[in-house]
Coordinates of C-alpha atoms in Angstrom, one line a residue:
X265 CA 162.4 299.2 149.5
X266 CA 166.0 298.3 150.1
X267 CA 166.8 294.6 150.0
X268 CA 169.6 292.6 151.7
X269 CA 171.5 292.8 148.4
X270 CA 171.3 296.6 148.4
X271 CA 172.8 296.7 152.0
X272 CA 175.5 294.2 151.0
X273 CA 176.4 296.4 148.1
X274 CA 176.8 299.4 150.5
X275 CA 178.8 297.3 152.8
X276 CA 181.2 296.4 150.0
X277 CA 181.9 300.2 149.7
X278 CA 183.8 299.8 153.0
X279 CA 181.9 302.5 155.0
X280 CA 179.8 301.6 158.1
X281 CA 180.1 298.0 157.3
X282 CA 178.7 296.6 160.5
X283 CA 175.7 299.0 160.3
X284 CA 175.0 298.1 156.7
X285 CA 175.1 294.4 157.5
X286 CA 172.8 294.8 160.5
X287 CA 170.3 296.6 158.2
X288 CA 170.8 293.7 155.7
X289 CA 169.8 291.3 158.4
X290 CA 166.7 293.2 159.1
X291 CA 165.8 293.1 155.4
X292 CA 166.7 289.4 155.0
X293 CA 163.8 287.2 153.9
X294 CA 165.4 284.1 152.2
X295 CA 168.1 281.6 153.0
X296 CA 170.4 283.0 150.3
X297 CA 170.1 286.5 151.9
X298 CA 171.6 285.0 155.0
X299 CA 174.3 283.2 153.1
X300 CA 175.3 286.5 151.5
X301 CA 175.4 288.1 154.9
X302 CA 177.5 285.3 156.2
X303 CA 180.1 285.9 153.5
X304 CA 180.1 289.6 154.2
X305 CA 180.6 289.2 157.9
X306 CA 183.4 286.7 157.3
X307 CA 185.1 289.2 154.9
X308 CA 184.9 291.8 157.7
X309 CA 186.6 289.4 160.1
X310 CA 183.6 288.4 162.2
X311 CA 183.6 284.6 162.2
X312 CA 180.9 284.3 164.9
X313 CA 178.5 286.5 163.0
X314 CA 179.2 284.4 159.8
X315 CA 178.4 281.2 161.6
X316 CA 175.2 282.7 163.1
X317 CA 174.0 283.8 159.6
X318 CA 174.7 280.3 158.1
X319 CA 172.7 278.8 161.0
X320 CA 169.8 281.1 160.2
X321 CA 170.0 280.3 156.5
X322 CA 169.7 276.6 157.3
X323 CA 166.8 277.2 159.7
X324 CA 165.0 279.2 157.0
X325 CA 165.7 276.6 154.3
X326 CA 164.0 273.8 156.3
X327 CA 165.9 271.2 154.3
X328 CA 165.3 272.7 150.9
X329 CA 168.1 271.2 148.7
X330 CA 169.9 274.1 147.0
X331 CA 170.1 276.6 149.9
X332 CA 171.3 273.8 152.2
X333 CA 173.9 272.7 149.6
X334 CA 175.1 276.3 149.2
X335 CA 175.4 276.5 153.0
X336 CA 177.4 273.3 153.0
X337 CA 179.8 274.6 150.4
X338 CA 180.3 277.8 152.4
X339 CA 181.0 276.0 155.6
X340 CA 183.6 273.8 153.9
X341 CA 185.3 276.2 151.6
X342 CA 185.1 279.4 153.6
X343 CA 185.2 278.1 157.2
X344 CA 187.0 274.8 156.7
X345 CA 184.4 273.0 158.8
X346 CA 183.8 269.6 157.1
X347 CA 181.6 268.3 160.0
X348 CA 179.3 271.4 159.8
X349 CA 179.1 271.0 156.0
X350 CA 178.1 267.4 156.4
X351 CA 175.4 268.5 158.9
X352 CA 174.1 271.0 156.4
X353 CA 173.6 268.3 153.9
X354 CA 172.0 266.2 156.7
X355 CA 169.2 268.8 156.8
X356 CA 168.3 267.8 153.3
X357 CA 168.4 264.1 154.1
X358 CA 166.2 264.6 157.1
X359 CA 163.6 266.3 155.1
X360 CA 163.7 263.6 152.4
X361 CA 163.2 260.9 155.1
X362 CA 160.3 262.8 156.8
X363 CA 158.8 265.0 154.1
X364 CA 155.8 267.2 154.6
X365 CA 152.6 265.6 153.6
X366 CA 152.0 268.0 150.8
X367 CA 155.3 267.3 149.1
X368 CA 156.3 263.6 149.1
X369 CA 159.9 262.7 148.3
X370 CA 160.8 262.0 144.7
X371 CA 163.5 259.7 143.5
X372 CA 165.4 262.5 141.7
X373 CA 165.8 264.3 145.0
X374 CA 167.8 261.4 146.4
X375 CA 170.0 261.5 143.2
X376 CA 170.5 265.3 143.7
X377 CA 171.6 264.7 147.3
X378 CA 173.9 261.9 146.2
X379 CA 175.5 264.4 143.8
X380 CA 175.9 267.0 146.6
X381 CA 177.6 264.5 148.9
X382 CA 179.9 263.5 146.1
X383 CA 180.7 267.0 144.8
X384 CA 180.9 268.9 148.1
X385 CA 182.4 266.2 150.4
X386 CA 183.5 263.3 148.3
X387 CA 181.5 261.2 150.7
X388 CA 181.1 257.8 148.9
X389 CA 179.4 256.2 151.8
X390 CA 176.6 258.8 151.8
X391 CA 176.3 258.6 148.1
X392 CA 175.6 254.9 148.2
X393 CA 173.1 255.4 151.1
X394 CA 171.2 258.0 149.0
X395 CA 171.1 255.7 146.0
X396 CA 169.8 252.9 148.1
X397 CA 167.0 255.2 149.4
X398 CA 166.3 256.2 145.8
X399 CA 165.9 252.6 144.7
X400 CA 163.5 251.8 147.5
X401 CA 160.8 254.2 146.2
X402 CA 161.5 253.9 142.5
X403 CA 158.4 252.5 140.8
X404 CA 157.2 255.1 138.3
X405 CA 158.8 255.9 134.9
X406 CA 160.2 259.2 136.2
X407 CA 161.7 257.5 139.2
X408 CA 163.3 254.8 137.1
X409 CA 164.8 257.5 134.8
X410 CA 166.3 259.4 137.7
X411 CA 167.7 256.2 139.3
X412 CA 169.3 255.2 135.9
X413 CA 171.0 258.5 135.8
X414 CA 172.3 258.0 139.3
X415 CA 173.6 254.5 138.6
X416 CA 175.6 255.7 135.6
X417 CA 177.0 258.8 137.3
X418 CA 177.9 257.3 140.7
X419 CA 178.3 253.5 140.1
X420 CA 179.2 253.4 136.4
X421 CA 176.6 250.6 136.1
X422 CA 175.5 250.9 132.5
X423 CA 173.8 247.5 132.4
X424 CA 171.5 248.2 135.4
X425 CA 170.7 251.7 134.0
X426 CA 169.7 250.1 130.7
X427 CA 167.4 247.8 132.5
X428 CA 165.8 250.6 134.4
X429 CA 165.2 252.7 131.2
X430 CA 163.7 249.7 129.4
X431 CA 161.4 249.1 132.4
X432 CA 160.4 252.8 132.3
X433 CA 159.6 252.4 128.5
X434 CA 157.4 249.4 129.1
X435 CA 155.4 251.2 131.9
X436 CA 154.9 254.3 129.8
X437 CA 153.7 252.3 126.8
X438 CA 151.4 250.2 128.9
X439 CA 149.8 253.4 130.1
X440 CA 149.7 255.1 126.7
X441 CA 151.9 257.9 128.1
X442 CA 153.8 258.7 124.9
X443 CA 155.0 262.1 126.2
X444 CA 157.0 260.4 128.9
X445 CA 159.0 258.7 126.2
X446 CA 160.6 262.1 125.5
X447 CA 162.1 262.1 129.0
X448 CA 163.3 258.6 128.7
X449 CA 164.9 259.4 125.3
X450 CA 166.8 262.2 127.0
X451 CA 168.3 259.7 129.5
X452 CA 169.3 257.3 126.7
X453 CA 171.0 260.2 124.9
X454 CA 172.6 262.0 127.8
X455 CA 173.4 259.3 130.4
X456 CA 174.0 256.3 128.1
X457 CA 175.1 258.2 125.0
X458 CA 172.8 256.0 122.9
X459 CA 171.4 258.5 120.4
X460 CA 170.0 255.8 118.1
X461 CA 167.9 254.4 120.9
X462 CA 166.8 257.9 121.8
X463 CA 165.8 258.6 118.2
X464 CA 163.8 255.3 117.9
X465 CA 161.9 256.2 121.0
X466 CA 160.9 259.6 119.7
X467 CA 159.8 257.9 116.5
X468 CA 157.7 255.5 118.5
X469 CA 156.1 258.3 120.4
X470 CA 155.4 260.3 117.3
X471 CA 153.7 257.5 115.4
X472 CA 152.0 256.0 118.5
X473 CA 150.3 259.0 120.1
X474 CA 146.9 260.3 119.1
X475 CA 147.1 263.4 121.4
X476 CA 147.6 266.7 119.7
X477 CA 149.3 268.3 122.7
X478 CA 151.8 265.5 122.9
X479 CA 152.6 265.8 119.2
X480 CA 153.4 269.5 119.5
X481 CA 155.5 268.8 122.6
X482 CA 157.5 266.2 120.5
X483 CA 158.3 269.0 118.0
X484 CA 160.3 270.5 120.8
X485 CA 162.0 267.2 121.4
X486 CA 163.0 266.8 117.7
X487 CA 164.3 270.3 117.6
X488 CA 166.3 270.3 120.9
X489 CA 167.7 266.8 120.6
X490 CA 168.3 266.3 116.9
X491 CA 167.6 269.6 115.0
X492 CA 165.5 267.3 112.8
X493 CA 163.0 269.5 110.9
X494 CA 161.7 266.7 108.8
X495 CA 160.7 264.7 111.9
X496 CA 159.4 267.8 113.5
X497 CA 157.2 268.5 110.5
X498 CA 156.1 264.9 110.4
X499 CA 154.7 265.2 114.0
X500 CA 152.6 268.2 113.0
X501 CA 151.4 266.6 109.8
X502 CA 150.3 263.6 111.8
X503 CA 148.5 266.0 114.1
X504 CA 146.6 267.4 111.1
X505 CA 145.2 263.9 110.4
X506 CA 143.9 263.6 114.0
X507 CA 142.6 267.2 114.6
X508 CA 138.9 267.6 115.0
X509 CA 138.1 270.6 117.1
X510 CA 139.0 274.3 116.9
X511 CA 141.2 273.8 119.9
X512 CA 143.2 271.1 118.1
X513 CA 143.7 273.2 115.1
X514 CA 144.8 276.2 117.2
X515 CA 147.4 274.1 119.0
X516 CA 148.8 272.9 115.7
X517 CA 148.9 276.4 114.3
X518 CA 151.0 277.4 117.2
X519 CA 153.2 274.4 116.6
X520 CA 153.8 275.6 113.0
X521 CA 154.5 279.1 114.4
X522 CA 157.1 277.8 116.8
X523 CA 158.7 275.0 114.8
X524 CA 159.9 273.5 118.1
X525 CA 161.3 276.7 119.4
X526 CA 158.9 279.1 121.2
X527 CA 161.6 281.7 121.8
X528 CA 161.9 282.5 118.0
X529 CA 160.7 286.0 117.0
X530 CA 159.3 285.1 113.6
X531 CA 156.9 282.3 112.4
X532 CA 158.6 279.1 111.3
X533 CA 156.0 277.9 108.7
X534 CA 153.5 280.6 107.8
X535 CA 151.8 278.3 105.3
X536 CA 151.2 275.7 108.0
X537 CA 149.9 278.3 110.4
X538 CA 147.5 279.6 107.8
X539 CA 146.2 276.2 106.9
X540 CA 145.5 275.3 110.5
X541 CA 143.9 278.6 111.4
X542 CA 141.5 278.2 108.4
X543 CA 140.7 274.7 109.5
X544 CA 140.0 276.0 113.0
X545 CA 137.5 278.5 111.6
X546 CA 135.8 275.7 109.6
X547 CA 135.6 273.3 112.6
X548 CA 132.2 272.4 114.1
X549 CA 130.7 273.9 116.2
X550 CA 131.2 277.4 114.9
X551 CA 133.6 279.5 117.0
X552 CA 132.2 281.5 119.9
X553 CA 133.0 285.2 120.2
X554 CA 135.9 284.5 122.7
X555 CA 137.2 281.9 120.3
X556 CA 137.0 284.3 117.4
X557 CA 139.1 286.7 119.5
X558 CA 141.7 284.0 120.0
X559 CA 141.8 283.3 116.3
X560 CA 142.1 287.1 115.6
X561 CA 145.1 287.3 117.9
X562 CA 146.7 284.3 116.1
X563 CA 146.2 285.8 112.7
X564 CA 147.7 289.1 113.9
X565 CA 150.6 287.8 115.8
X566 CA 151.6 284.7 113.9
X567 CA 150.9 285.9 110.3
X568 CA 150.8 289.7 110.7
X569 CA 147.4 289.7 109.1
X570 CA 145.7 292.8 110.7
X571 CA 142.9 292.8 108.2
X572 CA 141.8 289.2 108.9
X573 CA 142.1 289.8 112.6
X574 CA 139.8 292.9 112.4
X575 CA 137.3 290.9 110.2
X576 CA 137.2 288.1 112.8
X577 CA 136.8 290.2 115.9
X578 CA 135.9 293.8 115.0
X579 CA 134.9 294.5 118.6
X580 CA 137.2 292.8 121.1
X581 CA 136.2 292.6 124.7
X582 CA 137.4 295.7 126.5
X583 CA 137.8 297.0 130.1
X584 CA 134.7 299.1 129.6
X585 CA 132.5 296.2 128.4
X586 CA 133.8 293.7 131.1
X587 CA 134.1 295.9 134.2
X588 CA 130.8 296.8 135.8
X589 CA 130.9 299.8 138.2
X590 CA 129.5 298.7 141.6
X591 CA 130.0 302.1 143.3
X592 CA 131.2 305.6 142.6
X593 CA 133.7 307.6 144.7
X594 CA 133.1 311.4 144.4
X595 CA 135.8 313.9 143.7
X596 CA 137.5 312.4 140.6
X597 CA 136.1 313.7 137.4
X598 CA 138.9 312.0 135.5
X599 CA 139.0 308.2 136.1
X600 CA 140.6 306.8 132.9
X601 CA 141.8 303.3 133.9
X602 CA 144.4 303.4 131.1
X603 CA 145.8 306.9 131.9
X604 CA 148.8 305.3 133.8
X605 CA 149.3 302.7 131.2
X606 CA 149.4 305.3 128.4
X607 CA 152.1 307.3 130.3
X608 CA 154.2 304.2 131.0
X609 CA 154.1 302.7 127.5
X610 CA 155.6 305.9 126.1
X611 CA 158.6 305.5 128.5
X612 CA 159.3 301.9 127.6
X613 CA 162.5 301.4 125.7
X614 CA 163.3 298.5 123.3
X615 CA 165.6 297.0 125.9
X616 CA 162.8 297.1 128.5
X617 CA 160.6 295.0 126.3
X618 CA 163.4 292.6 125.6
X619 CA 164.2 292.2 129.3
X620 CA 160.5 291.6 130.2
X621 CA 160.1 289.1 127.3
X622 CA 163.1 287.1 128.6
X623 CA 161.9 287.2 132.2
X624 CA 161.0 283.4 132.2
X625 CA 164.6 282.4 131.4
X626 CA 163.9 283.1 127.7
X627 CA 161.1 280.6 127.4
X628 CA 158.6 281.8 124.8
X629 CA 160.5 285.0 124.5
X630 CA 159.5 285.6 120.9
X631 CA 155.7 285.4 121.6
X632 CA 156.0 287.3 124.8
X633 CA 157.8 290.1 122.9
X634 CA 155.1 290.3 120.3
X635 CA 152.4 290.6 122.9
X636 CA 154.3 293.3 124.8
X637 CA 154.9 295.3 121.6
X638 CA 151.1 295.2 120.9
X639 CA 150.4 296.6 124.4
X640 CA 153.0 299.3 124.0
X641 CA 151.7 300.3 120.5
X642 CA 148.0 300.3 121.3
X643 CA 147.5 300.5 125.1
X644 CA 145.1 297.6 124.9
X645 CA 145.4 293.8 125.3
X646 CA 143.1 290.8 124.8
X647 CA 140.8 289.9 127.7
X648 CA 141.4 287.8 129.7
X649 CA 145.1 288.5 129.5
X650 CA 146.7 285.5 127.8
X651 CA 149.7 283.5 129.0
X652 CA 151.8 285.6 126.6
X653 CA 152.6 288.0 128.1
X654 CA 150.9 287.3 131.5
X655 CA 153.7 285.0 132.7
X656 CA 156.6 287.5 132.1
X657 CA 154.6 290.4 133.5
X658 CA 154.0 288.4 136.7
X659 CA 157.7 287.6 136.9
X660 CA 158.7 291.3 136.3
X661 CA 156.4 292.3 139.1
X662 CA 158.7 290.5 141.6
X663 CA 161.6 292.9 140.9
X664 CA 162.9 294.5 144.1
X665 CA 165.7 296.6 145.4
X666 CA 167.6 299.9 144.8
X667 CA 168.1 299.1 141.1
X668 CA 164.5 298.2 140.4
X669 CA 163.6 299.2 136.8
X670 CA 160.5 301.2 137.8
X671 CA 159.1 301.8 134.4
X672 CA 159.1 298.1 133.6
X673 CA 157.7 297.1 137.0
X674 CA 155.0 299.8 136.9
X675 CA 154.0 298.8 133.4
X676 CA 153.8 295.1 134.4
X677 CA 151.8 295.8 137.5
X678 CA 149.4 298.2 135.7
X679 CA 148.5 295.6 133.1
X680 CA 148.1 292.9 135.7
X681 CA 145.9 295.1 137.9
X682 CA 143.6 296.1 134.9
X683 CA 143.1 292.4 134.1
X684 CA 142.8 290.8 137.6
X685 CA 139.8 292.8 138.7
X686 CA 137.7 291.3 135.8
X687 CA 135.6 288.2 136.5
X688 CA 137.1 286.6 133.4
X689 CA 140.7 287.0 134.6
X690 CA 142.9 283.9 134.5
X691 CA 145.5 285.2 137.0
X692 CA 146.4 283.1 140.0
X693 CA 147.4 286.0 142.1
X694 CA 145.4 288.8 143.7
X695 CA 145.1 292.5 143.1
X696 CA 147.1 293.4 146.2
X697 CA 150.1 291.5 144.9
X698 CA 150.4 294.1 142.1
X699 CA 149.3 297.2 144.0
X700 CA 152.2 297.4 146.5
X701 CA 155.0 297.3 143.9
X702 CA 152.9 299.5 141.6
X703 CA 152.6 302.2 144.3
X704 CA 156.4 302.1 145.0
X705 CA 157.2 302.4 141.3
X706 CA 154.6 305.0 140.3
X707 CA 155.6 307.2 143.2
X708 CA 159.2 306.9 142.2
X709 CA 158.3 308.0 138.6
X710 CA 156.2 310.9 139.7
X711 CA 153.0 309.5 138.2
X712 CA 150.7 310.0 141.2
X713 CA 147.9 311.7 139.3
X714 CA 147.6 308.9 136.7
X715 CA 147.9 306.3 139.5
X716 CA 145.0 307.9 141.3
X717 CA 142.8 307.6 138.2
X718 CA 143.6 303.9 138.0
X719 CA 143.0 303.3 141.8
X720 CA 139.7 305.0 141.9
X721 CA 138.5 303.0 138.9
X722 CA 139.7 299.8 140.5
X723 CA 137.8 300.7 143.7
X724 CA 134.7 301.5 141.6
X725 CA 134.6 298.2 139.7
X726 CA 135.9 295.6 142.2
X727 CA 133.1 293.1 142.8
X728 CA 131.7 293.1 146.3
X729 CA 132.7 289.5 146.8
X730 CA 136.3 290.3 145.9
X731 CA 136.4 293.3 148.3
X732 CA 137.8 296.7 147.4
X733 CA 139.7 297.5 150.6
X734 CA 143.1 297.1 148.8
X735 CA 142.6 299.7 146.1
X736 CA 140.9 302.0 148.6
X737 CA 144.0 301.7 150.9
X738 CA 146.3 302.3 148.0
X739 CA 144.3 305.4 147.0
X740 CA 144.4 306.7 150.6
X741 CA 148.1 306.3 150.7
X742 CA 148.7 307.9 147.3
X743 CA 146.5 310.9 148.0
X744 CA 147.8 311.3 151.6
X745 CA 151.4 311.2 150.3
X746 CA 150.8 314.1 147.9
X747 CA 148.2 316.1 149.9
X748 CA 147.5 314.9 153.5
X749 CA 145.0 317.8 153.9
X750 CA 142.9 316.9 150.8
X751 CA 139.2 317.0 151.8
X752 CA 138.5 313.8 149.9
X753 CA 140.6 311.8 152.3
X754 CA 138.1 311.9 155.1
X755 CA 135.3 310.1 153.2
X756 CA 137.9 307.7 151.7
X757 CA 139.3 306.7 155.1
X758 CA 135.7 306.2 156.4
X759 CA 134.8 304.0 153.4
X760 CA 138.0 302.0 153.8
X761 CA 137.5 301.4 157.5
X762 CA 133.9 300.2 156.7
X763 CA 135.1 297.4 154.4
X764 CA 138.6 296.7 155.8
X765 CA 137.7 294.1 158.5
X766 CA 136.4 291.8 155.8
X767 CA 139.8 291.7 154.1
X768 CA 142.0 291.4 157.2
X769 CA 143.7 288.8 159.4
X770 CA 145.8 289.6 162.5
X771 CA 149.4 290.5 161.9
X772 CA 152.1 291.7 164.3
X773 CA 152.9 294.8 162.3
X774 CA 149.4 295.9 161.2
X775 CA 147.2 294.5 163.9
X776 CA 144.2 293.6 161.8
X777 CA 145.0 296.0 159.0
X778 CA 145.0 294.6 155.5
X779 CA 146.9 291.4 156.1
X780 CA 144.9 289.0 153.9
X781 CA 147.7 288.8 151.4
X782 CA 149.5 285.5 151.7
X783 CA 152.7 287.0 150.2
X784 CA 155.1 288.0 152.9
X785 CA 157.3 290.2 150.7
X786 CA 154.3 292.4 149.8
X787 CA 153.2 292.6 153.5
X788 CA 156.6 294.1 154.2
X789 CA 156.3 296.5 151.3
X790 CA 152.8 297.6 152.3
X791 CA 154.0 298.2 155.8
X792 CA 157.0 300.3 154.6
X793 CA 154.8 302.4 152.2
X794 CA 152.2 303.0 154.9
X795 CA 154.6 304.0 157.6
X796 CA 156.3 306.4 155.2
X797 CA 153.1 308.2 154.3
X798 CA 151.4 308.0 157.7
X799 CA 154.3 309.3 159.7
X800 CA 152.9 311.5 162.5
X801 CA 155.8 313.9 162.0
X802 CA 154.1 315.0 158.8
X803 CA 151.3 316.7 160.8
X804 CA 148.5 314.4 159.8
X805 CA 144.8 315.3 160.2
X806 CA 142.8 313.2 162.8
X807 CA 141.4 310.6 160.4
X808 CA 145.0 309.8 159.1
X809 CA 146.4 309.9 162.6
X810 CA 143.9 307.3 163.7
X811 CA 144.9 305.1 160.7
X812 CA 148.6 305.6 161.5
X813 CA 148.1 304.4 165.0
X814 CA 147.1 301.0 163.7
X815 CA 150.4 300.5 161.8
X816 CA 152.9 300.5 164.6

């Protein structure tokens, strides 16, 4: 599916520019798409079209800070329109003054807007107005921290900023919120350049808290702010004096693994990890089977101890043990749910794994990379799919456009699909979010046969409450794309139409066809895939023609 960026790239080649930009507008979904189009129209000499696109960007942004700020910068620097730039920032201010009920205005947002008025327009009057609004609602520690930053940056008022941070400290200590002291310490260090005050605050947090999660978070603070390994280790040692449960010891083991830096590839302190994992095993009550699996993963990934991992959990939960077939679709003798995964993992290159591991801006890259390597090597993964690598797989799934790395995206979507259909899955998304990009990528890679095996298995095991219309629809499209006359399609379409109404909401493109997904980008992709396959020009049989008529 071509994106606005793809059409902009074609326009930059200098051929059929107006046509490419018109196609780019049809593909546009986000404010930044429209700003890119505005720049391209302006480069082509069409000022009116550029202004129209900036206006659309602002309408789509609905007062969101960064798109509106970028629109203001464009209006000022590219169109020389200071009044329009001020109006663009005014969209942000209007939203902060009348925010939606589900997203009340925060003090830091006023400080961000003050910075925009200063940096884009040099508008001192608006800066002070924003700071006054920020001060009006500042009552919580985070508010006071943001306001202190603004007072230093825009007023040079160090004394008032110190008072605000001291007040934030008192409030946090009164509430026993020692983790918040880290944020306050950052302001002492970065805004007021008082590193000694910042250090003393981290020391107070480390010695004052009795919460294991806070202590492991403080290891990151000690690493990032001071590179102080002694203080970092002290936080973990204090945690060991407080730990009681298996969960406590597992958190501390991970702290010793990370050493304040979750992106590292290797383990920081293997001895500390070993000590905490052994303590976790000895904790009361005895670990349950799922907890033993967690510990097995920790021994394997953090210590490289395969033997101990196998001893702890000789039979890990599997797709076969967790997925119960609810129905059986005839005509597929082979229905190996891992067939597609096995093909994809052989195609993954080292640079693919590295790119996926870093998908969350590098956060936790080392642990994500370890988890991805395991899946590539074995074709299996712990169930439910843990945070590492679930988070980066979900981010990889979002990849779009002409340059989509299809092997990566198909791999990510396959793993997510295998996990999300299980009752124990911890994913927030739905199966349909993974299926649309999976179809596009698997088709591009020529893996239709393996994809069919996965889809028929998904349709077999989806719980009735979850509905199986999506994998059925995906299976219909995949089979119809390859062989529209296949006799299996008639029963599949009938089965799909029997369950589809339960999964549908009205939608202008589909009528009532499969619009339950709340994700607009996947609605568009589903529509594009369906219209490609169910094109009447292909000479479709009656049951597919009937389906095609609903997608116009």
